[in-house]
XYZ file of C-alpha atoms in Angstrom:
473
model
C 0.000 0.000 0.000
C 1.362 3.348 -1.015
C 2.402 5.457 1.947
C 0.122 8.452 2.523
C 1.856 11.786 1.808
C 2.561 14.064 4.769
C 0.288 16.873 3.590
C -2.672 14.445 3.441
C -1.909 13.266 6.954
C -1.849 16.888 8.134
C -5.176 17.616 6.390
C -6.754 14.534 8.023
C -5.399 15.613 11.420
C -6.740 19.128 10.871
C -10.295 17.975 10.083
C -10.287 15.366 12.851
C -9.304 18.115 15.283
C -12.282 20.269 14.209
C -14.659 17.290 14.432
C -13.308 16.388 17.877
C -13.843 19.975 19.120
C -17.450 20.009 17.884
C -18.164 16.615 19.442
C -16.496 17.643 22.695
C -18.861 20.618 22.775
C -21.892 18.341 22.411
C -20.694 15.832 25.021
C -19.169 18.315 27.468
C -15.540 17.258 26.931
C -14.193 20.806 26.474
C -12.315 20.767 29.777
C -10.571 17.503 28.812
C -9.697 18.966 25.389
C -8.331 22.159 26.946
C -6.286 20.369 29.614
C -5.023 17.282 27.786
C -5.038 17.964 24.025
C -4.574 21.724 23.485
C -1.145 21.820 25.273
C 0.319 19.484 22.605
C -0.663 21.988 19.911
C 1.089 24.781 21.798
C 4.146 22.551 22.299
C 4.234 22.008 18.513
C 4.245 25.770 17.832
C 6.943 26.288 20.472
C 9.106 23.596 18.868
C 8.826 25.281 15.462
C 9.559 28.713 16.942
C 12.536 27.190 18.774
C 14.024 26.224 15.416
C 12.894 29.279 13.399
C 15.334 31.914 14.735
C 18.582 29.871 14.542
C 17.516 28.396 11.199
C 16.917 31.887 9.766
C 20.247 33.084 11.168
C 22.395 30.272 9.768
C 20.409 29.902 6.522
C 20.847 33.572 5.589
C 24.551 33.546 6.461
C 25.033 30.317 4.480
C 23.013 31.664 1.555
C 25.047 34.882 1.344
C 28.367 33.018 1.546
C 27.127 30.593 -1.108
C 26.452 33.478 -3.507
C 30.163 34.302 -3.368
C 30.066 37.632 -5.183
C 28.543 40.603 -3.268
C 27.164 41.854 -6.610
C 24.909 38.767 -6.805
C 23.620 39.531 -3.301
C 22.689 43.106 -4.206
C 20.934 42.024 -7.389
C 18.973 39.297 -5.595
C 18.076 41.631 -2.723
C 16.628 44.273 -5.035
C 14.622 41.694 -7.001
C 13.295 40.137 -3.799
C 12.094 43.431 -2.311
C 10.585 44.622 -5.621
C 8.632 41.372 -6.031
C 7.445 41.341 -2.413
C 6.329 44.977 -2.521
C 4.635 44.453 -5.906
C 2.563 41.483 -4.700
C 1.619 43.413 -1.539
C 0.364 46.417 -3.549
C -1.592 44.024 -5.810
C -3.118 42.340 -2.742
C -4.244 45.624 -1.157
C -5.626 46.900 -4.478
C -7.516 43.628 -5.025
C -8.985 43.893 -1.512
C -10.165 47.454 -2.174
C -11.706 46.418 -5.508
C -13.644 43.532 -3.945
C -14.948 45.486 -0.960
C -16.011 48.465 -3.108
C -17.905 46.181 -5.491
C -19.438 43.799 -2.926
C -20.095 46.524 -0.280
C -20.426 44.025 2.598
C -20.929 46.787 5.170
C -24.143 47.960 3.500
C -25.833 44.552 3.868
C -26.409 45.194 7.554
C -29.734 46.383 8.961
C -30.207 50.110 8.277
C -31.119 50.846 11.910
C -27.893 49.229 13.079
C -25.906 51.289 10.567
C -27.596 54.441 11.810
C -26.647 53.608 15.391
C -23.083 52.921 14.228
C -22.997 56.294 12.490
C -24.065 58.096 15.647
C -21.417 56.203 17.628
C -18.813 57.299 15.045
C -19.843 60.954 15.263
C -19.747 60.827 19.080
C -16.244 59.341 18.924
C -15.063 61.962 16.389
C -16.467 64.731 18.584
C -14.722 63.357 21.663
C -11.378 62.801 19.911
C -11.457 66.048 17.940
C -11.367 64.161 14.633
C -12.879 65.666 11.489
C -15.996 63.814 10.264
C -15.490 62.463 6.732
C -18.681 63.809 5.132
C -21.593 66.249 5.529
C -23.895 63.827 7.379
C -24.534 65.156 10.888
C -26.922 62.921 12.802
C -25.982 64.472 16.138
C -27.532 67.784 15.013
C -30.879 66.198 14.058
C -33.411 66.447 16.948
C -35.196 63.339 15.628
C -32.212 61.264 16.739
C -32.058 62.595 20.323
C -33.336 59.395 21.982
C -31.122 57.175 19.820
C -28.109 59.390 20.580
C -28.738 59.091 24.325
C -29.090 55.310 24.012
C -25.900 54.909 21.960
C -23.967 57.192 24.323
C -24.767 54.931 27.291
C -23.501 51.765 25.659
C -20.184 50.176 26.537
C -17.841 50.911 23.643
C -15.375 48.582 21.971
C -12.654 50.757 23.494
C -13.302 49.077 26.859
C -12.686 45.533 25.593
C -9.472 44.152 27.133
C -8.173 42.711 23.835
C -8.758 46.040 22.106
C -7.177 48.009 24.959
C -3.935 46.020 24.837
C -3.603 46.617 21.101
C -4.544 50.293 21.403
C -1.519 50.749 23.665
C 0.727 49.242 20.966
C -0.693 51.618 18.365
C -0.247 54.636 20.656
C 3.400 53.755 21.237
C 3.941 53.600 17.466
C 2.247 56.984 16.958
C 4.943 58.683 19.036
C 7.734 57.240 16.905
C 9.729 59.315 14.428
C 10.121 58.784 10.667
C 13.326 56.744 11.036
C 12.178 54.642 14.003
C 11.587 51.661 11.722
C 15.233 51.643 10.586
C 16.424 52.313 14.139
C 14.406 49.376 15.493
C 15.803 47.105 12.776
C 19.375 47.447 14.105
C 19.862 45.373 17.288
C 22.015 46.534 20.170
C 22.229 42.955 21.430
C 21.778 40.082 18.985
C 21.126 37.541 21.766
C 18.346 39.726 23.159
C 16.911 40.088 19.640
C 16.732 36.296 19.365
C 14.629 36.088 22.523
C 12.310 39.056 21.821
C 8.989 38.124 20.255
C 8.605 39.693 16.819
C 12.287 40.751 16.445
C 12.916 38.724 13.288
C 14.017 41.846 11.365
C 16.846 42.371 13.871
C 17.994 38.785 13.451
C 17.865 39.154 9.645
C 19.889 42.392 9.853
C 22.572 40.681 11.955
C 22.650 37.644 9.641
C 23.021 39.864 6.555
C 25.807 41.888 8.206
C 27.647 38.746 9.368
C 27.305 37.016 5.991
C 28.488 40.063 4.003
C 31.467 40.556 6.350
C 32.359 36.874 5.930
C 32.650 37.387 2.158
C 35.523 39.826 2.714
C 37.462 37.605 5.169
C 40.446 35.685 3.676
C 39.364 32.246 2.485
C 41.618 30.235 4.827
C 40.109 31.927 7.883
C 36.535 32.035 6.556
C 36.262 28.336 5.649
C 36.098 26.968 9.246
C 33.326 29.458 10.075
C 31.436 28.594 6.878
C 31.716 24.873 7.674
C 30.232 25.460 11.155
C 27.403 27.616 9.745
C 26.502 25.041 7.076
C 26.723 22.203 9.590
C 24.423 23.960 12.077
C 21.969 24.747 9.272
C 21.830 21.028 8.379
C 21.229 20.095 12.019
C 18.272 22.452 12.334
C 16.805 21.178 9.068
C 17.060 17.638 10.442
C 15.227 18.832 13.574
C 12.437 20.032 11.288
C 12.276 16.534 9.738
C 11.987 14.882 13.137
C 9.323 17.285 14.428
C 7.262 16.973 11.235
C 6.941 13.219 11.742
C 4.515 14.025 14.561
C 2.850 16.926 12.706
C -0.504 15.162 12.008
C -1.087 14.477 15.725
C 0.166 17.931 16.748
C -2.137 19.606 14.190
C -5.059 17.511 15.465
C -4.377 18.726 19.022
C -3.849 22.308 17.857
C -7.129 22.510 15.933
C -9.070 20.736 18.693
C -7.760 23.303 21.182
C -8.435 26.355 18.995
C -12.009 25.408 18.045
C -12.816 24.209 21.570
C -11.580 27.508 22.993
C -13.856 29.417 20.603
C -16.951 27.305 21.277
C -16.585 25.833 24.777
C -19.467 23.452 25.516
C -21.708 25.241 22.999
C -20.800 24.015 19.469
C -23.539 26.185 17.957
C -21.354 29.179 18.864
C -18.870 28.217 16.126
C -21.516 28.793 13.459
C -22.877 31.884 15.211
C -19.465 33.566 14.945
C -19.947 34.079 11.223
C -23.647 34.951 11.357
C -23.328 38.707 11.839
C -20.167 39.091 9.763
C -20.947 36.735 6.874
C -20.510 39.153 3.962
C -17.336 40.635 5.419
C -15.871 37.153 5.913
C -16.853 36.059 2.389
C -15.283 39.202 0.902
C -11.989 38.549 2.700
C -12.001 34.841 1.823
C -12.857 35.613 -1.819
C -9.898 38.008 -2.095
C -7.526 35.562 -0.423
C -8.580 32.742 -2.757
C -8.061 35.006 -5.785
C -4.534 35.793 -4.588
C -3.733 32.123 -4.009
C -5.320 30.660 -7.161
C -5.256 33.489 -9.732
C -2.564 36.083 -8.950
C 0.205 33.689 -7.878
C -0.473 31.226 -10.753
C -0.211 34.153 -13.184
C 3.143 35.202 -11.724
C 4.345 31.594 -11.858
C 3.200 31.166 -15.467
C 5.127 34.262 -16.569
C 8.421 33.479 -14.799
C 8.553 29.713 -14.131
C 8.085 27.539 -17.226
C 9.346 24.251 -15.768
C 6.753 24.067 -13.007
C 2.960 23.818 -13.265
C 0.977 25.513 -10.537
C -0.495 22.128 -9.647
C 3.027 20.874 -9.069
C 3.824 24.010 -7.095
C 0.805 23.512 -4.814
C 1.692 19.857 -4.330
C 5.219 20.800 -3.308
C 4.231 23.586 -0.907
C 1.094 21.949 0.575
C 2.695 20.751 3.862
C 3.750 24.339 4.610
C 0.268 25.623 3.670
C -1.446 23.177 6.027
C 0.943 24.115 8.803
C 0.401 27.827 8.137
C -3.363 27.309 8.441
C -2.930 25.435 11.726
C -0.447 27.782 13.406
C -1.461 31.184 11.931
C 2.239 32.063 12.053
C 4.565 32.606 9.084
C 7.572 32.453 11.430
C 6.556 29.119 12.966
C 5.958 27.720 9.457
C 9.275 29.016 8.075
C 11.378 25.880 8.759
C 8.848 23.738 6.863
C 8.536 26.324 4.060
C 12.311 26.218 3.582
C 12.261 22.426 3.418
C 9.355 22.334 0.923
C 10.855 24.954 -1.391
C 14.319 23.395 -1.414
C 13.392 19.697 -1.596
C 10.011 19.649 -3.380
C 10.352 22.674 -5.658
C 14.105 22.205 -6.112
C 14.960 25.857 -5.566
C 18.651 26.509 -4.912
C 19.198 26.674 -1.111
C 21.363 29.761 -1.654
C 18.241 31.509 -2.959
C 15.599 30.075 -0.636
C 17.674 30.659 2.511
C 17.938 34.345 1.592
C 14.488 35.048 0.133
C 12.167 33.073 2.466
C 13.306 34.450 5.863
C 12.935 37.985 4.527
C 9.499 37.101 3.121
C 8.319 35.722 6.471
C 8.905 39.213 7.895
C 8.172 41.722 5.122
C 5.749 39.866 2.824
C 2.203 39.937 4.213
C -0.008 39.788 1.102
C -2.914 38.018 2.811
C -2.764 40.335 5.816
C -2.605 43.472 3.656
C -5.611 42.352 1.583
C -7.602 41.656 4.744
C -6.761 45.125 6.092
C -8.047 46.832 2.952
C -11.337 44.904 3.103
C -11.712 45.416 6.856
C -11.162 49.211 6.775
C -13.698 49.823 3.995
C -16.176 47.348 5.555
C -15.985 49.124 8.916
C -16.415 52.488 7.173
C -19.432 51.206 5.202
C -21.187 49.846 8.289
C -20.752 53.279 9.902
C -22.197 54.991 6.788
C -18.824 56.553 5.884
C -17.665 56.940 2.294
C -13.877 57.070 1.872
C -12.685 58.985 -1.209
C -9.963 57.924 -3.652
C -7.198 59.794 -1.802
C -8.095 58.071 1.468
C -8.169 54.673 -0.248
C -4.729 55.356 -1.750
C -3.591 56.174 1.792
C -4.846 52.727 2.820
C -2.713 51.108 0.073
C 0.406 53.019 1.151
C -0.087 52.530 4.900
C -0.977 48.832 4.624
C 2.071 48.184 2.424
C 4.481 49.992 4.754
C 2.895 48.531 7.897
C 3.284 45.009 6.541
C 7.077 45.422 6.411
C 7.391 45.835 10.165
C 4.699 43.362 11.156
C 5.699 40.447 13.350
C 5.160 37.053 11.711
C 2.995 35.840 14.619
C -0.736 35.081 15.061
C -3.073 38.127 14.903
C -0.244 40.642 14.332
C -2.443 41.933 11.488
C -4.900 43.350 14.032
C -2.326 45.853 15.294
C -1.476 46.750 11.689
C -5.190 47.192 10.985
C -5.473 49.673 13.847
C -2.612 51.689 12.351
C -4.364 51.729 8.954
C -7.686 52.793 10.549
C -5.916 55.651 12.337
C -4.265 56.763 9.073
C -7.667 57.576 7.541
C -9.166 59.104 10.700
C -11.291 56.145 11.823
C -11.627 54.659 15.297
C -8.925 51.971 15.794
C -11.065 50.358 18.513
C -13.440 49.162 15.766
C -11.309 46.040 15.493
C -13.540 44.814 18.337
C -16.337 44.417 15.776
C -14.411 41.890 13.688
C -12.546 40.135 16.523
C -15.039 37.208 16.670
C -14.066 35.993 13.186
C -10.459 37.181 13.121
C -8.881 33.923 14.257
C -10.425 31.916 11.405
C -9.556 34.545 8.791
C -6.058 34.845 10.267
C -5.482 31.161 9.538
C -6.438 31.598 5.867
C -4.450 34.785 5.302
C -1.337 33.137 6.785
C -1.666 30.445 4.093
C -1.645 33.220 1.462
C 1.380 34.875 3.113
C 3.344 31.617 3.023
C 2.231 30.823 -0.559
C 3.384 34.301 -1.600
C 6.783 33.729 0.017
C 7.188 30.421 -1.826
C 6.092 31.984 -5.139
C 8.656 34.788 -4.925
C 11.419 32.377 -3.843
C 10.630 30.093 -6.804
C 10.613 33.019 -9.245
C 13.899 34.434 -7.896
C 15.414 30.931 -8.031
C 14.313 30.459 -11.647
C 15.631 33.864 -12.776
C 18.956 33.283 -10.984
C 19.294 29.770 -12.487
C 18.605 31.187 -15.946
C 21.376 33.763 -15.555
C 23.814 31.038 -14.516
C 22.779 28.809 -17.419
C 21.175 26.221 -15.146
C 17.845 24.484 -15.793
C 15.722 23.365 -12.864
C 13.941 20.018 -12.973
C 10.765 19.304 -11.084
C 9.200 15.876 -10.808
C 5.424 16.382 -10.691
C-alpha cells in the first residue's frame, strides 16, 4: 500500500481536530480537550519557533556566503524586495476592488448602521477628529433618543483585547520617521533572538555577518562557513523529526483552537460568522483570488518548468501548517524544506528570500486590512474617497514590512491603517469574533506568496547562470 503523503496526513489531522472539538462541545468534553489535548498543539508551535530563529540566522549567512560575489547579493536583494512589494500592492488593491464592489458593510440592517454612524460621530467629537462627510446625525433632533441610548452603551474601546492593542498603536504613533530603521538594528543580537517579533533584527545581523564573511580571507573564513553550514543542516534535520509528529500535533492544535472558541456550545462556532458573513466572504474571496489566480499568473510568466499544480503539491505541507499555526515564522522551517526539496529551488536563494518574506511579505494580511477598513467604514455609513483609499494602500504596504510574523499581528497593523484615515482603531472589536479563522487563511496566502517569490527568484537566478531546474510532478 502506497504510503500516505505528509500533507494528506496533516489535512486529516486538521479535520479530525475540528470534528473532535465540535463533538467535545456536544458531550461536554471541552475541559478535557483544553487540559489534555490543546497543550500538545502549543508545544508544537513552540518547537517550530525554537528552530525558526537559529535556522533563519544560519540559513541567511550560508546563503550569502554561497552566492560568493557581493554583486549577486545586491541584485537578488533588489529583485526580492521589488517582487514582495509588488505582490503586496496588488493584494491591497484587489482587496479594495472587492470590498467596493461587494459593499459588505451595506448589507447590515439600516437601523444598526444608523446607530453605528451616531457612535462614530460621538467618537469623532470626543477625539477632535474631522468627520469624513456632511452627514450630521448628532444635530438632528429626531435622533435625540437614539443618541442618548448609543452614548450609554459600553464601547469597543473598553474591551481588554482592544485596549492592549490600542496601547501598541499609541506607542507607534509617538515614533519618528526613522524609528523603523532604528528598530531594525539590534544593540544585542542575543536579546533580539529572545524578543517576540524581532525577526528583522535577526535578519539584519545575519546579513551583516554574511556580508562581512565574504571579505574575510578564504583560509580563515572556511572553518566558520563549515560550522554555519553544519548547524543549518542540524536544524533542518530537527524540522524533519518534528514533522513526523505533525498530524497528531495539528489535530491537538485545531481541537484546542475550536474548543476555545466554542466551549461546551458548538452552535457558537456557526454563530461567529452569522453577523459578519458578507465581510468574511469578501476577505475569503480576495484571499482565494490571490492564491489561485494572482500567484499562478506570476508563476506562469516566470517559471516555465513548473505547473501551478506541481507548485501547490510541493508547498502543501507548509500551507497546512500555516493554516494550523497562523504564524509565518513558525511555518518558516517547513517552508524552507518544501521549497528546497520539493520545488528544487537553490538553497542559496531560498535561505535568503524566504526568511525575509516571512517578515516583510504579508499579502494576505494586507488584503484583509483593505477589506476590513472599507467594511468598517461602510457599516458606519462613511464613504472614503480615492485619496483616502490610496492612503490605505500606502499605509498597509508599509505597515506590513514591520509586522511580526505571529498570530493576529495583522490586528495591530489594521489599527494603524484605521488611524491613518481618521477612523476609530477600537473598531477592530467588531471583527474580533471571526479574526482567528480569517487569520489562519491569510497566513496560508502569506506563506504561498513567500514560496512563489522564492521560486521566481530561483528560476531567474538559475537562468542567468545557465542552469535548468527540474521538477518531478
